[in-house]
Amino acid sequence: MLSDQFCGVWKMEKTLNRIHPVSDPEATYFLQVSWEKDLGTGFGIILSDGQCAWTGTVSEAEISREAADMEMNREKYVEELKKALIAGEESAGKYNFAVSRDEENMECHFCYERNLKDGSFRLGSLKLQKVLSPAEVVKELIGYCLDCLGRLQAKNEHLQKENERLFSNWSDMEKMLEKSVEAKEELEADLYNRFILVLNEKKAKIRNLQKLLNEAKEAKESAVGAKCTRVSIATTQMATGRENDYDGNTDEESENLTQASLPSESCNSAIYKTALVWWDPFFVFSSS
């Protein structure tokens, strides 16, 4: 399609919808809309009831004139046309169609409207001319339907294959996920068992260290008690020895004091001689 555009030739786009005119709800018409590049540049219409067919065109100028008459922005008006003429079942109930034919079915007046809460407003209308060979038109419509059906079948087959591929991938991923879950559970169980072993070893080491600590405390307390006992005995012995020494020293000191209180003979003789000299200056005594 892009190559056609660059060459100045646009591929014709077509849509085919089934409508039920409000003027005859029991009747069924087939509406084919065709355009090049964009609906706003103009479009053609083929309307058929299966026996007769009518055709007509709407030019770009007519589209601009209709938008101006309704005082509506042209782009917005083109969007309304797309919803009314192309959307089909998606816009069911939002848009109405009216079809009126003359007695000879030579002309058909086709009108399309937008529904509102309080009524409706006309989007556009045109006179369609009868096709002299409606069988060709019906044949074209049937061919278009078959082409659409073929494209849809091809797309459906492609989607079916893609769905099968995705389902196969999903199955493979599900199996891989199950294996991963099993491996995870096995790994968790192995890690848990190892953790239990390490935890038991740590508990055993802690109990042994606690036992050694208690034994060390008991040994230390015993050593301290024995040392205190020895110190107490030594203190008692020292106190007893000091008392004995004190008693002996007291006796010796008493004797020493007694002896010290009595003057010696030489001391007494000296005192006597000194007294004699004091009282008799002519007294002469020998050094003996």
Short mmCIF file of C-alpha atoms in Angstrom, two decimals:
data_model
loop_
_atom_site.label_atom_id
_atom_site.label_comp_id
_atom_site.label_asym_id
_atom_site.label_seq_id
_atom_site.Cartn_x
_atom_site.Cartn_y
_atom_site.Cartn_z
CA MET A 1 0.00 0.00 0.00
CA LEU A 2 2.86 2.41 0.74
CA SER A 3 4.33 1.91 -2.71
CA ASP A 4 0.96 2.79 -4.25
CA GLN A 5 0.80 5.93 -2.17
CA PHE A 6 4.24 7.11 -3.27
CA CYS A 7 3.24 6.48 -6.88
CA GLY A 8 0.18 8.67 -6.42
CA VAL A 9 -2.26 5.76 -6.50
CA TRP A 10 -4.22 5.05 -3.34
CA LYS A 11 -5.65 1.65 -2.60
CA MET A 12 -9.42 1.63 -2.38
CA GLU A 13 -10.68 0.90 1.12
CA LYS A 14 -14.08 -0.73 1.58
CA THR A 15 -16.43 -1.70 4.37
CA LEU A 16 -19.68 -3.65 4.24
CA ASN A 17 -22.34 -3.41 6.93
CA ARG A 18 -25.88 -4.62 7.41
CA ILE A 19 -28.41 -1.96 8.35
CA HIS A 20 -32.09 -1.83 9.27
CA PRO A 21 -33.69 1.50 8.26
CA VAL A 22 -35.95 3.17 10.79
CA SER A 23 -38.41 3.69 7.96
CA ASP A 24 -38.71 -0.11 7.54
CA PRO A 25 -37.18 -1.92 10.53
CA GLU A 26 -38.07 -5.36 9.14
CA ALA A 27 -36.10 -4.74 5.95
CA THR A 28 -32.40 -5.55 5.64
CA TYR A 29 -30.02 -3.57 3.46
CA PHE A 30 -26.35 -4.02 2.75
CA LEU A 31 -24.32 -0.81 2.81
CA GLN A 32 -20.89 -0.72 1.22
CA VAL A 33 -18.75 2.40 1.68
CA SER A 34 -15.54 2.85 -0.32
CA TRP A 35 -12.94 5.63 -0.19
CA GLU A 36 -9.36 6.47 -1.05
CA LYS A 37 -6.80 7.81 1.43
CA ASP A 38 -9.37 9.15 3.88
CA LEU A 39 -13.15 9.34 4.21
CA GLY A 40 -12.91 13.15 4.37
CA THR A 41 -11.70 13.31 0.77
CA GLY A 42 -14.96 11.80 -0.46
CA PHE A 43 -16.55 8.38 -0.56
CA GLY A 44 -18.83 6.16 -2.62
CA ILE A 45 -21.90 4.25 -1.47
CA ILE A 46 -23.56 1.08 -2.77
CA LEU A 47 -26.87 0.12 -1.17
CA SER A 48 -28.63 -3.16 -1.94
CA ASP A 49 -31.54 -5.16 -0.60
CA GLY A 50 -30.36 -8.33 -2.37
CA GLN A 51 -32.52 -7.75 -5.46
CA CYS A 52 -31.96 -4.13 -6.38
CA ALA A 53 -28.89 -1.97 -5.96
CA TRP A 54 -28.27 1.78 -5.91
CA THR A 55 -25.04 3.72 -5.96
CA GLY A 56 -23.89 7.29 -5.35
CA THR A 57 -20.91 9.41 -4.29
CA VAL A 58 -20.20 12.20 -1.84
CA SER A 59 -17.44 14.63 -2.78
CA GLU A 60 -15.00 16.40 -0.50
CA ALA A 61 -16.75 19.72 -1.22
CA GLU A 62 -20.10 18.27 -0.19
CA ILE A 63 -18.58 17.05 3.08
CA SER A 64 -17.21 20.53 3.79
CA ARG A 65 -20.59 22.10 2.94
CA GLU A 66 -22.47 19.73 5.26
CA ALA A 67 -20.06 20.49 8.12
CA ALA A 68 -20.48 24.23 7.54
CA ASP A 69 -24.29 23.97 7.39
CA MET A 70 -24.28 22.22 10.80
CA GLU A 71 -21.68 24.67 12.14
CA MET A 72 -19.49 21.74 13.12
CA ASN A 73 -15.73 21.43 12.89
CA ARG A 74 -14.88 19.54 9.70
CA GLU A 75 -12.58 17.00 11.43
CA LYS A 76 -15.25 16.30 14.00
CA TYR A 77 -17.84 15.90 11.27
CA VAL A 78 -15.64 13.39 9.42
CA GLU A 79 -15.25 11.43 12.65
CA GLU A 80 -19.05 11.31 12.97
CA LEU A 81 -19.29 10.02 9.39
CA LYS A 82 -16.80 7.26 10.15
CA LYS A 83 -18.78 6.17 13.19
CA ALA A 84 -22.05 6.24 11.31
CA LEU A 85 -21.02 4.62 8.00
CA ILE A 86 -17.98 2.49 8.84
CA ALA A 87 -18.11 1.44 12.52
CA GLY A 88 -21.10 -0.84 11.94
CA GLU A 89 -22.12 -2.90 14.96
CA GLU A 90 -19.93 -0.79 17.25
CA SER A 91 -22.22 2.20 16.69
CA ALA A 92 -25.51 0.28 16.69
CA GLY A 93 -28.25 2.30 18.34
CA LYS A 94 -26.31 5.56 18.11
CA TYR A 95 -27.07 6.22 14.45
CA ASN A 96 -30.22 5.83 12.34
CA PHE A 97 -30.66 5.24 8.62
CA ALA A 98 -33.64 6.11 6.45
CA VAL A 99 -34.28 4.69 2.97
CA SER A 100 -37.05 5.85 0.61
CA ARG A 101 -37.51 4.59 -2.97
CA ASP A 102 -39.70 5.69 -5.80
CA GLU A 103 -42.23 3.38 -7.38
CA GLU A 104 -39.93 2.27 -10.16
CA ASN A 105 -36.93 1.88 -7.81
CA MET A 106 -34.96 4.13 -10.11
CA GLU A 107 -33.91 6.45 -7.30
CA CYS A 108 -33.33 5.90 -3.62
CA HIS A 109 -33.00 8.62 -1.03
CA PHE A 110 -30.53 7.59 1.65
CA CYS A 111 -30.23 9.55 4.92
CA TYR A 112 -28.02 8.99 8.00
CA GLU A 113 -28.63 10.61 11.40
CA ARG A 114 -27.10 10.81 14.89
CA ASN A 115 -29.34 9.86 17.82
CA LEU A 116 -29.67 12.25 20.75
CA LYS A 117 -31.55 12.09 24.03
CA ASP A 118 -34.22 14.51 22.84
CA GLY A 119 -34.25 13.49 19.17
CA SER A 120 -31.71 13.26 16.34
CA PHE A 121 -29.90 15.45 13.85
CA ARG A 122 -29.14 14.67 10.24
CA LEU A 123 -25.51 14.06 9.35
CA GLY A 124 -26.10 13.84 5.61
CA SER A 125 -28.21 12.48 2.81
CA LEU A 126 -27.88 11.77 -0.91
CA LYS A 127 -29.79 10.43 -3.86
CA LEU A 128 -28.66 7.06 -5.08
CA GLN A 129 -29.13 5.91 -8.67
CA LYS A 130 -30.27 2.43 -9.56
CA VAL A 131 -27.65 0.05 -10.91
CA LEU A 132 -28.73 -1.48 -14.21
CA SER A 133 -27.13 -4.84 -13.40
CA PRO A 134 -27.77 -5.44 -9.70
CA ALA A 135 -26.53 -9.02 -10.08
CA GLU A 136 -23.03 -7.68 -10.67
CA VAL A 137 -23.32 -5.57 -7.56
CA VAL A 138 -24.54 -8.52 -5.53
CA LYS A 139 -21.73 -10.61 -7.01
CA GLU A 140 -19.24 -7.92 -5.98
CA LEU A 141 -20.67 -7.78 -2.48
CA ILE A 142 -20.50 -11.57 -2.19
CA GLY A 143 -16.92 -11.52 -3.49
CA TYR A 144 -16.03 -8.84 -0.94
CA CYS A 145 -17.57 -10.93 1.83
CA LEU A 146 -15.64 -13.99 0.68
CA ASP A 147 -12.42 -12.01 0.56
CA CYS A 148 -13.04 -10.73 4.07
CA LEU A 149 -13.88 -14.24 5.18
CA GLY A 150 -10.64 -15.57 3.63
CA ARG A 151 -8.61 -12.87 5.36
CA LEU A 152 -10.33 -13.60 8.63
CA GLN A 153 -9.73 -17.34 8.24
CA ALA A 154 -6.07 -16.74 7.46
CA LYS A 155 -5.81 -14.44 10.44
CA ASN A 156 -7.65 -16.99 12.57
CA GLU A 157 -5.25 -19.74 11.46
CA HIS A 158 -2.30 -17.52 12.23
CA LEU A 159 -3.74 -16.70 15.63
CA GLN A 160 -4.48 -20.38 16.19
CA LYS A 161 -0.88 -21.32 15.42
CA GLU A 162 0.33 -18.50 17.62
CA ASN A 163 -2.00 -19.69 20.34
CA GLU A 164 -0.68 -23.23 20.01
CA ARG A 165 2.88 -21.95 20.16
CA LEU A 166 2.11 -19.88 23.23
CA PHE A 167 0.34 -22.85 24.81
CA SER A 168 3.35 -25.05 24.09
CA ASN A 169 5.65 -22.44 25.57
CA TRP A 170 3.34 -22.15 28.54
CA SER A 171 3.43 -25.94 29.03
CA ASP A 172 7.22 -25.93 28.86
CA MET A 173 7.39 -23.04 31.29
CA GLU A 174 4.97 -24.81 33.61
CA LYS A 175 7.16 -27.95 33.59
CA MET A 176 10.25 -25.85 34.18
CA LEU A 177 8.46 -24.08 37.01
CA GLU A 178 7.48 -27.40 38.58
CA LYS A 179 11.09 -28.61 38.34
CA SER A 180 12.28 -25.35 39.83
CA VAL A 181 9.82 -25.70 42.70
CA GLU A 182 10.97 -29.27 43.34
CA ALA A 183 14.63 -28.24 43.22
CA LYS A 184 13.86 -25.34 45.55
CA GLU A 185 12.11 -27.63 48.03
CA GLU A 186 14.99 -30.13 47.91
CA LEU A 187 17.50 -27.35 48.42
CA GLU A 188 15.49 -25.95 51.33
CA ALA A 189 15.30 -29.41 52.93
CA ASP A 190 19.05 -29.94 52.49
CA LEU A 191 19.84 -26.51 53.89
CA TYR A 192 17.49 -27.15 56.81
CA ASN A 193 19.19 -30.45 57.63
CA ARG A 194 22.60 -28.82 57.46
CA PHE A 195 21.38 -26.00 59.61
CA ILE A 196 20.12 -28.50 62.20
CA LEU A 197 23.52 -30.22 62.27
CA VAL A 198 25.39 -26.94 62.64
CA LEU A 199 22.94 -25.78 65.30
CA ASN A 200 23.36 -28.99 67.30
CA GLU A 201 27.15 -28.69 67.08
CA LYS A 202 26.96 -25.10 68.28
CA LYS A 203 24.71 -26.12 71.15
CA ALA A 204 27.15 -28.90 72.13
CA LYS A 205 30.08 -26.47 72.04
CA ILE A 206 28.12 -23.97 74.10
CA ARG A 207 27.29 -26.66 76.69
CA ASN A 208 30.96 -27.73 76.87
CA LEU A 209 32.11 -24.14 77.23
CA GLN A 210 29.48 -23.57 79.91
CA LYS A 211 30.68 -26.67 81.74
CA LEU A 212 34.31 -25.54 81.55
CA LEU A 213 33.33 -22.10 82.73
CA ASN A 214 31.46 -23.53 85.73
CA GLU A 215 34.42 -25.78 86.59
CA ALA A 216 36.78 -22.82 86.34
CA LYS A 217 34.52 -20.78 88.61
CA GLU A 218 34.35 -23.63 91.15
CA ALA A 219 38.14 -24.08 91.06
CA LYS A 220 38.64 -20.36 91.49
CA GLU A 221 36.21 -20.26 94.40
CA SER A 222 37.98 -23.25 96.03
CA ALA A 223 41.38 -21.60 95.60
CA VAL A 224 40.09 -18.36 97.04
CA GLY A 225 38.56 -20.24 100.00
CA ALA A 226 41.80 -22.13 100.67
CA LYS A 227 43.81 -18.93 100.45
CA CYS A 228 41.45 -17.20 102.85
CA THR A 229 41.79 -20.14 105.26
CA ARG A 230 45.60 -19.98 105.12
CA VAL A 231 45.56 -16.26 105.61
CA SER A 232 43.22 -16.64 108.57
CA ILE A 233 45.45 -19.29 110.18
CA ALA A 234 48.57 -17.21 109.58
CA THR A 235 46.85 -14.16 111.02
CA THR A 236 45.81 -16.13 114.10
CA GLN A 237 49.33 -17.50 114.59
CA MET A 238 50.87 -14.07 114.21
CA ALA A 239 48.41 -12.64 116.73
CA THR A 240 49.23 -15.41 119.21
CA GLY A 241 53.00 -14.89 118.76
CA ARG A 242 52.66 -11.19 119.28
CA GLU A 243 50.79 -11.77 122.55
CA ASN A 244 53.52 -14.10 123.80
CA ASP A 245 56.22 -11.66 122.79
CA TYR A 246 54.36 -8.88 124.50
CA ASP A 247 54.17 -10.82 127.79
CA GLY A 248 57.92 -11.65 127.73
CA ASN A 249 58.93 -8.15 126.91
CA THR A 250 56.83 -6.88 129.76
CA ASP A 251 58.74 -9.02 132.32
CA GLU A 252 62.11 -8.01 130.94
CA GLU A 253 61.15 -4.38 130.92
CA SER A 254 60.05 -4.63 134.57
CA GLU A 255 63.41 -6.07 135.59
CA ASN A 256 65.27 -3.49 133.54
CA LEU A 257 63.25 -0.74 135.12
CA THR A 258 63.99 -2.08 138.60
CA GLN A 259 67.68 -2.31 137.92
CA ALA A 260 67.67 1.13 136.36
CA SER A 261 65.94 2.60 139.40
CA LEU A 262 68.74 1.41 141.78
CA PRO A 263 72.10 3.40 141.62
CA SER A 264 75.29 1.45 141.20
CA GLU A 265 78.14 1.33 143.79
CA SER A 266 80.43 3.48 141.74
CA CYS A 267 77.67 5.98 141.29
CA ASN A 268 77.01 6.01 145.07
CA SER A 269 80.72 6.37 145.87
CA ALA A 270 81.05 9.26 143.48
CA ILE A 271 78.06 10.94 145.01
CA TYR A 272 79.47 10.47 148.50
CA LYS A 273 82.85 11.85 147.58
CA THR A 274 81.24 14.81 145.90
CA ALA A 275 79.34 15.51 149.08
CA LEU A 276 82.48 15.38 151.13
CA VAL A 277 84.22 17.79 148.85
CA TRP A 278 81.23 20.12 149.13
CA TRP A 279 81.29 20.07 152.85
CA ASP A 280 85.09 19.79 153.39
CA PRO A 281 87.17 21.62 150.86
CA PHE A 282 90.36 20.24 152.35
CA PHE A 283 89.31 16.68 151.88
CA VAL A 284 91.69 14.82 149.57
CA PHE A 285 90.77 11.49 148.13
CA SER A 286 92.55 9.17 145.89
CA SER A 287 91.46 8.36 142.42
CA SER A 288 90.74 4.83 143.55
#
